[in-house]
Amino acid sequence: MSPVARSQAHAARVLAVSAVAIALALTTAFGVAVLANRGSVEVRLGDDTFAGQDAEDAARQIAESGPILYPDAGTGDRDIILQHLGDDPETGWLAFAARPAGSPRECTLQWQEDDEVFLLLDPEGERRGACDGREVPADGEGLTQYPVRVRDGELDVDINAADRTSTTEG
């Protein structure tokens, strides 16, 4: 076989592989487009729950230092406070929004141990502007609440419960 014949055979193989790859890419793109138009594509990033913290450790930490603030590392829209009321680490758990709806992120609820309430304050602990010092009870009443369960001694905060409820109702 001459070098020219080998070169033509190699070129034919490359052309065939390229054609197959292009066909697969087009088929995949078409399939995704069809599914998207039917509304049956659901993009889900991350977990539905915030889990894995030991309930006894968290209860002890809250008893010693007050409720725990968990900043939302994603959008910043869902900073939450984890609160424990009572002595039993299996019960008494609450998780709720770290600020009232419409409040800017720099305003955060800060625990006032002596009064056992939260105050909406700025990062320096002052009442300024929208950080008006409004009082919120220890159970976060009036704020967005997130269900909390203890499973095998670990906390499981369902941060997406409302989203799932609204999509099943709609």
mmCIF file of C-alpha atoms in Angstrom:
data_model
loop_
_atom_site.group_PDB
_atom_site.id
_atom_site.type_symbol
_atom_site.label_atom_id
_atom_site.label_comp_id
_atom_site.label_asym_id
_atom_site.label_seq_id
_atom_site.Cartn_x
_atom_site.Cartn_y
_atom_site.Cartn_z
ATOM 1 C CA MET A 1 0.000 0.000 0.000
ATOM 2 C CA SER A 2 1.365 3.391 -0.937
ATOM 3 C CA PRO A 3 1.674 6.345 1.532
ATOM 4 C CA VAL A 4 -1.069 8.178 -0.369
ATOM 5 C CA ALA A 5 -3.496 5.277 0.116
ATOM 6 C CA ARG A 6 -2.703 5.154 3.859
ATOM 7 C CA SER A 7 -3.293 8.886 4.146
ATOM 8 C CA GLN A 8 -6.661 8.636 2.373
ATOM 9 C CA ALA A 9 -7.739 5.748 4.667
ATOM 10 C CA HIS A 10 -6.745 7.737 7.761
ATOM 11 C CA ALA A 11 -8.632 10.800 6.503
ATOM 12 C CA ALA A 12 -11.727 8.698 5.845
ATOM 13 C CA ARG A 13 -11.647 7.310 9.411
ATOM 14 C CA VAL A 14 -11.254 10.810 10.905
ATOM 15 C CA LEU A 15 -14.125 12.039 8.770
ATOM 16 C CA ALA A 16 -16.363 9.129 9.862
ATOM 17 C CA VAL A 17 -15.584 9.646 13.574
ATOM 18 C CA SER A 18 -16.231 13.386 13.242
ATOM 19 C CA ALA A 19 -19.556 12.769 11.507
ATOM 20 C CA VAL A 20 -20.663 10.394 14.289
ATOM 21 C CA ALA A 21 -19.625 12.911 17.002
ATOM 22 C CA ILE A 22 -21.537 15.725 15.280
ATOM 23 C CA ALA A 23 -24.610 13.508 14.900
ATOM 24 C CA LEU A 24 -24.512 12.598 18.621
ATOM 25 C CA ALA A 25 -24.132 16.248 19.650
ATOM 26 C CA LEU A 26 -27.058 17.304 17.461
ATOM 27 C CA THR A 27 -29.226 14.444 18.741
ATOM 28 C CA THR A 28 -28.442 15.372 22.362
ATOM 29 C CA ALA A 29 -29.170 19.065 21.737
ATOM 30 C CA PHE A 30 -32.449 18.182 20.022
ATOM 31 C CA GLY A 31 -33.458 15.888 22.913
ATOM 32 C CA VAL A 32 -32.741 18.555 25.523
ATOM 33 C CA ALA A 33 -34.687 21.148 23.505
ATOM 34 C CA VAL A 34 -37.698 18.827 23.241
ATOM 35 C CA LEU A 35 -37.658 18.050 26.981
ATOM 36 C CA ALA A 36 -37.272 21.730 27.873
ATOM 37 C CA ASN A 37 -40.295 22.644 25.736
ATOM 38 C CA ARG A 38 -42.371 19.986 27.478
ATOM 39 C CA GLY A 39 -41.453 21.472 30.849
ATOM 40 C CA SER A 40 -40.087 18.168 32.102
ATOM 41 C CA VAL A 41 -36.493 19.283 32.666
ATOM 42 C CA GLU A 42 -35.814 20.103 36.300
ATOM 43 C CA VAL A 43 -32.448 21.550 37.234
ATOM 44 C CA ARG A 44 -31.501 20.726 40.807
ATOM 45 C CA LEU A 45 -28.273 21.905 42.326
ATOM 46 C CA GLY A 46 -27.317 20.940 45.861
ATOM 47 C CA ASP A 47 -29.246 19.135 48.545
ATOM 48 C CA ASP A 48 -32.846 19.681 49.607
ATOM 49 C CA THR A 49 -31.794 19.701 53.240
ATOM 50 C CA PHE A 50 -29.031 21.163 55.349
ATOM 51 C CA ALA A 51 -27.939 18.157 57.368
ATOM 52 C CA GLY A 52 -25.167 16.440 59.228
ATOM 53 C CA GLN A 53 -24.656 18.502 62.372
ATOM 54 C CA ASP A 54 -24.668 16.528 65.605
ATOM 55 C CA ALA A 55 -27.789 17.519 67.587
ATOM 56 C CA GLU A 56 -26.152 17.216 71.029
ATOM 57 C CA ASP A 57 -23.142 19.306 69.998
ATOM 58 C CA ALA A 58 -25.357 21.985 68.447
ATOM 59 C CA ALA A 59 -27.645 22.079 71.508
ATOM 60 C CA ARG A 60 -24.612 22.495 73.774
ATOM 61 C CA GLN A 61 -23.168 25.243 71.544
ATOM 62 C CA ILE A 62 -26.476 27.144 71.510
ATOM 63 C CA ALA A 63 -26.846 26.815 75.301
ATOM 64 C CA GLU A 64 -23.342 28.260 75.765
ATOM 65 C CA SER A 65 -23.149 30.879 73.004
ATOM 66 C CA GLY A 66 -26.649 31.463 71.668
ATOM 67 C CA PRO A 67 -28.386 30.547 68.402
ATOM 68 C CA ILE A 68 -26.206 29.756 65.386
ATOM 69 C CA LEU A 69 -26.241 31.936 62.265
ATOM 70 C CA TYR A 70 -25.657 30.079 58.988
ATOM 71 C CA PRO A 71 -24.962 32.470 56.101
ATOM 72 C CA ASP A 72 -26.247 31.455 52.674
ATOM 73 C CA ALA A 73 -23.070 30.847 50.696
ATOM 74 C CA GLY A 74 -25.003 30.749 47.414
ATOM 75 C CA THR A 75 -27.260 33.696 46.738
ATOM 76 C CA GLY A 76 -27.174 35.298 50.169
ATOM 77 C CA ASP A 77 -30.968 35.281 50.210
ATOM 78 C CA ARG A 78 -31.455 32.546 52.797
ATOM 79 C CA ASP A 79 -29.274 33.189 55.810
ATOM 80 C CA ILE A 80 -30.796 31.107 58.608
ATOM 81 C CA ILE A 81 -30.669 30.929 62.364
ATOM 82 C CA LEU A 82 -30.652 27.576 64.117
ATOM 83 C CA GLN A 83 -32.296 27.773 67.534
ATOM 84 C CA HIS A 84 -32.808 25.169 70.247
ATOM 85 C CA LEU A 85 -35.362 25.676 72.998
ATOM 86 C CA GLY A 86 -35.448 23.267 75.924
ATOM 87 C CA ASP A 87 -33.079 20.695 77.398
ATOM 88 C CA ASP A 88 -33.677 17.675 75.134
ATOM 89 C CA PRO A 89 -31.377 17.621 72.079
ATOM 90 C CA GLU A 90 -33.929 15.435 70.265
ATOM 91 C CA THR A 91 -36.668 18.099 70.383
ATOM 92 C CA GLY A 92 -37.122 21.875 70.497
ATOM 93 C CA TRP A 93 -35.329 22.691 67.244
ATOM 94 C CA LEU A 94 -36.194 25.693 65.101
ATOM 95 C CA ALA A 95 -34.641 27.150 61.972
ATOM 96 C CA PHE A 96 -35.810 30.448 60.532
ATOM 97 C CA ALA A 97 -34.774 33.366 58.344
ATOM 98 C CA ALA A 98 -32.021 35.511 59.851
ATOM 99 C CA ARG A 99 -33.882 38.693 58.955
ATOM 100 C CA PRO A 100 -37.435 39.776 58.171
ATOM 101 C CA ALA A 101 -38.505 39.780 54.511
ATOM 102 C CA GLY A 102 -37.473 42.974 52.774
ATOM 103 C CA SER A 103 -34.650 43.763 55.204
ATOM 104 C CA PRO A 104 -31.222 44.244 53.631
ATOM 105 C CA ARG A 105 -28.597 41.595 54.288
ATOM 106 C CA GLU A 106 -26.499 43.894 56.468
ATOM 107 C CA CYS A 107 -29.380 43.842 58.960
ATOM 108 C CA THR A 108 -29.281 40.574 60.866
ATOM 109 C CA LEU A 109 -31.071 39.281 63.909
ATOM 110 C CA GLN A 110 -28.716 39.293 66.876
ATOM 111 C CA TRP A 111 -29.414 37.294 70.023
ATOM 112 C CA GLN A 112 -29.918 39.227 73.260
ATOM 113 C CA GLU A 113 -29.219 36.613 75.916
ATOM 114 C CA ASP A 114 -30.479 38.612 78.905
ATOM 115 C CA ASP A 115 -33.868 39.296 77.315
ATOM 116 C CA GLU A 116 -34.003 36.044 75.298
ATOM 117 C CA VAL A 117 -35.043 37.875 72.124
ATOM 118 C CA PHE A 118 -33.454 38.812 68.812
ATOM 119 C CA LEU A 119 -32.973 42.394 67.675
ATOM 120 C CA LEU A 120 -32.576 43.451 64.037
ATOM 121 C CA LEU A 121 -29.237 45.289 64.081
ATOM 122 C CA ASP A 122 -26.404 46.310 61.781
ATOM 123 C CA PRO A 123 -23.044 44.460 61.798
ATOM 124 C CA GLU A 124 -21.764 46.675 64.635
ATOM 125 C CA GLY A 125 -24.788 45.817 66.762
ATOM 126 C CA GLU A 126 -26.347 49.253 66.270
ATOM 127 C CA ARG A 127 -29.827 50.424 65.289
ATOM 128 C CA ARG A 128 -29.356 52.300 62.009
ATOM 129 C CA GLY A 129 -31.614 52.820 59.004
ATOM 130 C CA ALA A 130 -33.398 49.614 58.034
ATOM 131 C CA CYS A 131 -31.647 47.893 60.949
ATOM 132 C CA ASP A 132 -34.272 49.368 63.240
ATOM 133 C CA GLY A 133 -33.757 47.170 66.291
ATOM 134 C CA ARG A 134 -37.151 45.508 65.966
ATOM 135 C CA GLU A 135 -37.638 42.649 68.385
ATOM 136 C CA VAL A 136 -38.242 39.055 67.303
ATOM 137 C CA PRO A 137 -39.120 36.319 69.831
ATOM 138 C CA ALA A 138 -36.740 33.422 70.543
ATOM 139 C CA ASP A 139 -38.802 31.073 68.348
ATOM 140 C CA GLY A 140 -38.536 33.358 65.282
ATOM 141 C CA GLU A 141 -42.303 33.867 65.133
ATOM 142 C CA GLY A 142 -43.269 35.894 62.074
ATOM 143 C CA LEU A 143 -40.212 34.873 60.049
ATOM 144 C CA THR A 144 -39.863 32.242 57.337
ATOM 145 C CA GLN A 145 -39.579 28.913 59.165
ATOM 146 C CA TYR A 146 -37.724 25.792 57.982
ATOM 147 C CA PRO A 147 -38.686 22.333 59.297
ATOM 148 C CA VAL A 148 -36.046 20.674 61.490
ATOM 149 C CA ARG A 149 -35.849 16.955 62.321
ATOM 150 C CA VAL A 150 -33.362 14.930 64.322
ATOM 151 C CA ARG A 151 -32.406 11.730 62.516
ATOM 152 C CA ASP A 152 -29.960 9.330 64.116
ATOM 153 C CA GLY A 153 -28.695 12.127 66.364
ATOM 154 C CA GLU A 154 -28.078 14.530 63.471
ATOM 155 C CA LEU A 155 -29.979 17.671 62.534
ATOM 156 C CA ASP A 156 -31.780 17.842 59.208
ATOM 157 C CA VAL A 157 -33.032 21.327 58.268
ATOM 158 C CA ASP A 158 -35.329 21.274 55.235
ATOM 159 C CA ILE A 159 -34.388 24.562 53.587
ATOM 160 C CA ASN A 160 -36.429 23.815 50.463
ATOM 161 C CA ALA A 161 -39.686 22.597 52.013
ATOM 162 C CA ALA A 162 -41.659 25.681 50.909
ATOM 163 C CA ASP A 163 -40.358 25.368 47.332
ATOM 164 C CA ARG A 164 -41.480 21.745 47.084
ATOM 165 C CA THR A 165 -44.875 22.551 48.616
ATOM 166 C CA SER A 166 -45.530 25.414 46.196
ATOM 167 C CA THR A 167 -44.624 23.312 43.136
ATOM 168 C CA THR A 168 -46.879 20.430 44.194
ATOM 169 C CA GLU A 169 -49.784 22.801 44.912
ATOM 170 C CA GLY A 170 -49.411 24.697 41.618
#
